[in-house]
Coordinates of C-alpha atoms and ligand atoms in Angstrom, one line a residue:
M29 CA 93.3 -0.7 54.5
D30 CA 95.6 -1.2 51.5
V31 CA 95.9 -4.7 50.0
Y32 CA 99.0 -6.0 48.4
G33 CA 99.7 -9.5 47.3
L34 CA 101.7 -12.1 45.5
I35 CA 100.4 -14.1 42.5
G36 CA 102.2 -17.4 41.7
N37 CA 101.8 -21.1 41.8
P38 CA 102.8 -22.4 44.3
V39 CA 103.1 -19.5 46.8
E40 CA 102.3 -21.2 50.1
H41 CA 105.9 -21.0 51.4
S42 CA 106.6 -17.5 50.1
L43 CA 108.8 -15.2 52.2
S44 CA 107.2 -12.0 50.8
P45 CA 104.3 -11.7 53.2
P46 CA 106.4 -11.5 56.4
M47 CA 108.9 -9.3 54.7
H48 CA 106.3 -6.7 53.5
E49 CA 104.2 -6.9 56.6
A50 CA 107.3 -6.0 58.7
A51 CA 107.6 -2.9 56.6
Y52 CA 103.9 -1.9 57.1
D53 CA 104.3 -2.5 60.9
A54 CA 107.5 -0.4 61.0
L55 CA 106.0 2.6 59.2
G56 CA 102.5 2.3 60.7
I57 CA 100.9 1.5 57.3
D58 CA 97.4 0.0 57.4
A59 CA 97.9 -2.8 54.9
R60 CA 98.0 -6.6 54.4
Y61 CA 100.0 -8.7 52.0
V62 CA 98.3 -11.9 50.8
T63 CA 99.0 -14.7 48.4
F64 CA 97.0 -15.9 45.4
E65 CA 97.3 -19.0 43.3
P66 CA 95.5 -18.6 40.0
T67 CA 96.1 -21.0 37.0
E68 CA 97.5 -20.1 33.6
D69 CA 93.9 -19.9 32.4
T70 CA 92.7 -17.5 35.1
L71 CA 95.7 -15.3 35.3
K72 CA 94.3 -12.5 33.1
T73 CA 91.0 -12.6 35.1
A74 CA 93.0 -12.4 38.3
I75 CA 94.8 -9.2 37.1
N76 CA 91.6 -7.6 35.9
G77 CA 89.9 -8.6 39.2
A78 CA 92.7 -7.0 41.2
T79 CA 92.2 -3.8 39.3
A80 CA 88.4 -3.9 39.9
L81 CA 88.9 -4.7 43.6
D82 CA 91.3 -1.7 44.0
I83 CA 94.2 -3.8 45.1
T84 CA 97.2 -1.5 45.5
G85 CA 100.0 -3.7 44.3
L86 CA 100.9 -7.2 43.3
N87 CA 104.1 -9.1 43.1
I88 CA 104.3 -11.8 40.4
T89 CA 106.4 -15.0 40.7
I90 CA 106.9 -18.3 39.0
P91 CA 105.4 -19.3 36.6
F92 CA 103.6 -16.1 35.6
K93 CA 106.4 -13.4 35.3
Q94 CA 106.5 -13.7 31.5
D95 CA 102.8 -14.2 30.8
V96 CA 101.7 -11.2 32.8
V97 CA 103.7 -8.8 30.6
S98 CA 100.9 -8.8 28.0
Y99 CA 98.3 -7.9 30.7
V100 CA 100.0 -4.7 31.9
N101 CA 101.7 -1.6 30.6
P102 CA 105.4 -2.7 31.1
G103 CA 108.1 -0.2 31.9
D104 CA 111.2 -0.1 29.7
I105 CA 113.3 -2.6 31.8
A106 CA 110.4 -5.0 32.2
R107 CA 109.8 -4.9 28.5
E108 CA 113.4 -5.5 27.7
V109 CA 113.8 -8.4 30.2
G110 CA 110.4 -9.8 29.1
A111 CA 109.3 -10.3 32.7
V112 CA 107.2 -8.4 35.3
N113 CA 107.4 -9.2 39.0
T114 CA 105.7 -6.1 40.4
I115 CA 102.4 -4.5 39.3
E116 CA 101.4 -1.0 40.4
F117 CA 97.6 -0.4 40.1
N118 CA 96.2 3.1 39.4
R119 CA 92.5 3.3 39.2
D120 CA 91.2 3.7 35.6
E121 CA 94.6 3.1 34.1
T122 CA 96.2 0.0 32.7
P123 CA 98.3 -1.5 35.5
R124 CA 102.0 -0.6 35.3
G125 CA 104.4 -3.6 35.2
H126 CA 107.9 -3.3 36.7
N127 CA 110.8 -5.7 37.0
T128 CA 112.3 -5.2 40.5
D129 CA 114.5 -8.3 40.2
V130 CA 116.8 -6.2 38.0
A131 CA 117.0 -3.4 40.5
G132 CA 117.2 -6.0 43.3
V133 CA 120.4 -7.4 41.9
K134 CA 121.9 -3.9 41.5
R135 CA 120.9 -2.8 45.1
A136 CA 122.3 -6.1 46.5
F137 CA 125.8 -5.2 45.1
Q138 CA 125.3 -1.5 46.2
H139 CA 124.5 -2.6 49.7
H140 CA 127.9 -4.4 49.8
D141 CA 129.7 -1.3 48.4
I142 CA 130.5 -3.2 45.2
T143 CA 130.7 -1.0 42.0
I144 CA 129.4 -3.0 39.0
A145 CA 130.5 -0.5 36.3
G146 CA 133.6 -1.6 34.5
C147 CA 133.5 -5.2 35.9
D148 CA 133.7 -8.4 34.0
A149 CA 130.8 -10.6 35.2
V150 CA 130.0 -14.2 34.7
V151 CA 126.3 -15.2 35.2
V152 CA 125.7 -18.9 35.4
G153 CA 122.1 -19.7 34.4
A154 CA 119.8 -18.3 31.8
G155 CA 116.4 -18.8 33.2
G156 CA 114.3 -16.1 34.8
A157 CA 116.8 -15.2 37.5
G158 CA 119.8 -15.4 35.1
R159 CA 118.1 -13.2 32.6
A160 CA 117.3 -10.5 35.2
A161 CA 120.8 -10.7 36.7
A162 CA 122.5 -10.4 33.3
F163 CA 120.4 -7.4 32.3
A164 CA 121.1 -5.8 35.7
L165 CA 124.8 -6.2 35.5
A166 CA 125.0 -5.1 31.9
D167 CA 122.7 -2.1 32.6
A168 CA 125.0 -1.1 35.5
G169 CA 128.0 -1.1 33.2
A170 CA 129.5 -4.6 33.4
D171 CA 130.6 -6.8 30.5
V172 CA 128.6 -10.0 31.0
H173 CA 129.3 -13.6 30.0
I174 CA 126.2 -15.8 30.4
A175 CA 127.0 -19.5 30.9
N176 CA 124.2 -22.1 30.8
R177 CA 123.8 -25.8 30.5
T178 CA 121.5 -25.2 27.5
V179 CA 123.8 -22.9 25.5
E180 CA 121.0 -21.7 23.2
R181 CA 119.2 -20.1 26.2
A182 CA 122.4 -18.2 27.1
E183 CA 122.8 -17.1 23.5
T184 CA 119.2 -15.7 23.5
V185 CA 119.9 -13.7 26.6
A186 CA 123.2 -12.4 25.3
A187 CA 121.6 -11.4 22.0
D188 CA 118.8 -9.6 23.8
I189 CA 121.3 -7.6 25.8
G190 CA 123.6 -6.8 22.9
A191 CA 127.3 -5.9 22.5
Q192 CA 128.0 -6.0 26.3
A193 CA 127.2 -9.8 26.5
T194 CA 128.6 -13.1 25.3
A195 CA 127.3 -16.6 25.9
G196 CA 128.6 -20.1 26.3
G197 CA 128.3 -23.4 28.2
L198 CA 129.2 -24.4 31.7
D199 CA 133.0 -24.7 31.0
T200 CA 133.6 -21.4 32.7
R201 CA 137.2 -21.8 34.0
D202 CA 138.8 -19.2 31.7
M203 CA 135.9 -16.7 32.0
I204 CA 135.9 -16.9 35.8
S205 CA 139.7 -16.6 36.1
D206 CA 139.4 -13.1 34.5
A207 CA 136.2 -12.1 36.1
D208 CA 135.4 -9.7 39.0
I209 CA 131.8 -10.9 39.6
L210 CA 130.4 -14.4 39.5
L211 CA 126.6 -14.8 39.9
N212 CA 124.9 -18.2 40.2
A213 CA 121.4 -18.0 38.8
T214 CA 120.9 -21.7 38.4
S215 CA 119.0 -23.8 40.9
V216 CA 122.1 -25.9 41.5
G217 CA 123.0 -25.9 45.2
M218 CA 119.3 -25.5 46.2
E219 CA 117.8 -27.9 48.8
P220 CA 117.4 -30.8 48.6
E221 CA 120.6 -31.0 46.5
S222 CA 122.6 -28.5 48.6
N223 CA 125.7 -30.6 48.3
K224 CA 126.0 -29.5 44.6
T225 CA 127.7 -26.5 43.2
P226 CA 127.5 -24.9 39.7
V227 CA 131.2 -24.0 39.6
P228 CA 134.1 -26.1 40.7
Q229 CA 136.0 -24.8 43.7
S230 CA 139.3 -24.6 41.8
Y231 CA 137.8 -21.9 39.5
L232 CA 137.2 -19.5 42.4
H233 CA 139.7 -16.8 43.5
E234 CA 140.1 -13.9 45.9
E235 CA 139.4 -11.2 43.3
L236 CA 135.8 -12.4 42.9
V237 CA 132.6 -11.1 44.3
V238 CA 130.3 -14.1 44.3
L239 CA 126.5 -13.7 44.5
D240 CA 124.4 -16.9 44.8
A241 CA 120.8 -16.3 43.9
V242 CA 119.9 -19.5 45.7
Y243 CA 118.6 -18.7 49.2
T244 CA 117.6 -22.2 50.5
P245 CA 120.0 -22.9 52.0
I246 CA 121.2 -19.4 52.8
E247 CA 124.9 -20.6 52.9
T248 CA 125.3 -22.6 49.8
R249 CA 128.2 -24.9 48.9
L250 CA 129.3 -22.3 46.3
L251 CA 129.4 -19.5 48.9
R252 CA 131.3 -21.7 51.4
E253 CA 133.9 -22.5 48.8
A254 CA 134.1 -18.9 47.7
V255 CA 134.8 -17.8 51.2
A256 CA 137.5 -20.5 51.4
A257 CA 139.0 -19.1 48.2
G258 CA 139.2 -15.6 49.7
A259 CA 136.3 -14.2 47.6
T260 CA 133.7 -11.7 48.8
T261 CA 130.3 -13.3 49.0
I262 CA 126.7 -12.0 48.9
D263 CA 123.9 -14.5 49.7
G264 CA 120.7 -14.9 47.8
A265 CA 118.6 -13.3 50.5
W266 CA 120.0 -9.8 49.6
M267 CA 118.7 -10.1 46.1
L268 CA 115.3 -11.3 47.4
L269 CA 115.2 -8.5 50.0
Y270 CA 116.0 -5.7 47.5
Q271 CA 113.5 -6.8 44.9
G272 CA 110.9 -6.5 47.7
V273 CA 112.4 -3.2 48.9
V274 CA 112.1 -1.7 45.4
A275 CA 108.6 -3.0 45.0
F276 CA 107.6 -1.4 48.4
E277 CA 109.1 1.9 47.3
I278 CA 107.3 1.9 43.9
W279 CA 103.9 1.1 45.7
T280 CA 104.2 3.5 48.6
G281 CA 106.5 6.3 47.4
R282 CA 108.3 6.0 50.7
D283 CA 111.8 4.8 51.7
A284 CA 111.6 1.1 52.7
P285 CA 112.6 0.2 56.3
V286 CA 115.3 -2.1 54.8
Q287 CA 116.7 -3.3 58.2
K288 CA 113.2 -4.4 59.4
M289 CA 112.5 -6.2 56.2
N290 CA 115.8 -7.9 56.3
T291 CA 115.4 -9.0 59.9
A292 CA 111.9 -10.4 59.1
L293 CA 113.2 -12.2 56.0
R294 CA 116.2 -13.8 57.7
A295 CA 114.0 -14.9 60.7
E296 CA 111.7 -16.6 58.2
L297 CA 114.6 -18.3 56.4
E298 CA 116.0 -19.6 59.7
D299 CA 112.7 -21.3 60.4
M300 CA 112.6 -23.1 57.1
Ligands
NAP20 P1 114.5 -21.3 35.9 O1 113.9 -20.2 35.1 O2 113.8 -22.6 36.0 O3 116.0 -21.5 35.4 C1 116.8 -22.6 36.0 C2 118.2 -22.4 35.6 O4 119.0 -23.4 36.3 C3 118.5 -22.6 34.1 O5 119.5 -21.8 33.6 C4 118.9 -24.1 34.1 O6 119.6 -24.5 32.9 C5 119.7 -24.2 35.3 N1 119.8 -25.5 35.8 C6 118.9 -26.3 36.5 N2 119.4 -27.5 36.8 C7 120.7 -27.5 36.4 C8 121.7 -28.4 36.5 N3 121.5 -29.6 37.1 N4 122.9 -28.1 36.0 C9 123.1 -26.9 35.4 N5 122.2 -26.0 35.3 C10 121.0 -26.2 35.8 O7 114.7 -20.8 37.5 P2 114.9 -19.3 38.0 O8 113.6 -18.7 38.3 O9 115.9 -18.6 37.1 O10 115.6 -19.6 39.4 C11 117.0 -20.1 39.5 C12 117.4 -20.1 40.9 O11 117.5 -18.7 41.3 C13 116.5 -20.8 41.9 O12 117.3 -21.4 42.9 C14 115.7 -19.7 42.5 O13 115.3 -20.0 43.8 C15 116.7 -18.6 42.5 N6 116.1 -17.2 42.5 C16 116.5 -16.4 43.5 C17 116.0 -15.1 43.5 C18 116.4 -14.2 44.6 O14 115.8 -13.1 44.7 N7 117.4 -14.5 45.4 C19 115.1 -14.7 42.5 C20 114.7 -15.6 41.5 C21 115.2 -16.9 41.5 P3 118.9 -24.9 31.6 O15 118.4 -23.7 30.9 O16 119.9 -25.7 30.9 O17 117.7 -25.8 32.0

């Protein structure tokens, strides 16, 4: 039996186990997906232990995505973003670190037939999700403006991306009025403060594609107001789904049963 897992703290309410186990069931793969909660002090030991125990693959989540980069051999994108969320173990080799949050963002747009190349995109938020989203959109050919409450964090992300990116604060009216894509990567709008939105409704317009990374609740105030403004919307579960799909494909070398994983994920979200 193959063993996959998730390392983070806390992980008890993670949606990844049902999503990945639905994929194993659909393809008849003999595997389990389990969760682990090491501390900052035991993280390195946990990664080495996983190698020794012949664990097949691990996802990494908050707060360890940055720390784990130095314990693996990161791929180009993971190194550029400075965060690893997926580890691929190969016996006798240093584990390979990937960032499937970046590919997850791209695949979420692709799923909705949205072409990112040539777009003007505004990413609100410059934490882990904002950084991955901004890199994904820039890598797919968009010009990206990163807006963040703490402007210095946005400036750091923009500087790391290079010429395709600019940075600023949360006064995004002018940027959004000219934008094709708006991506919320702040935690604003997340339960228990689901009555909040990171962007005033009056900034939204029908030319926008709005992706909200927040997935609890699945229908955020931002998405409701985007629909009312005539915009196209993509909820946060698509981003979550596709980071898992890409991890599954890296680990197994097989096409993921996307529909089954999506059904399992959304059933779990409905129960929350
Ligand atoms: P993080 O690293 O802690 O970053 C939080 C971000 O939210 C920062 O940009 C922060 O701004 C901003 N923020 C927090 N409170 C704010 C407020 N009251 N007003 C304005 N900005 C505020 O968190 P993260 O990992 O990036 O996650 C952010 C959100 O994305 C969470 O809701 C998370 O669940 C979601 N997420 C979704 C996926 C997915 O697959 N769908 C993946 C990862 C994360 P400052 O820098 O100024 O503090």
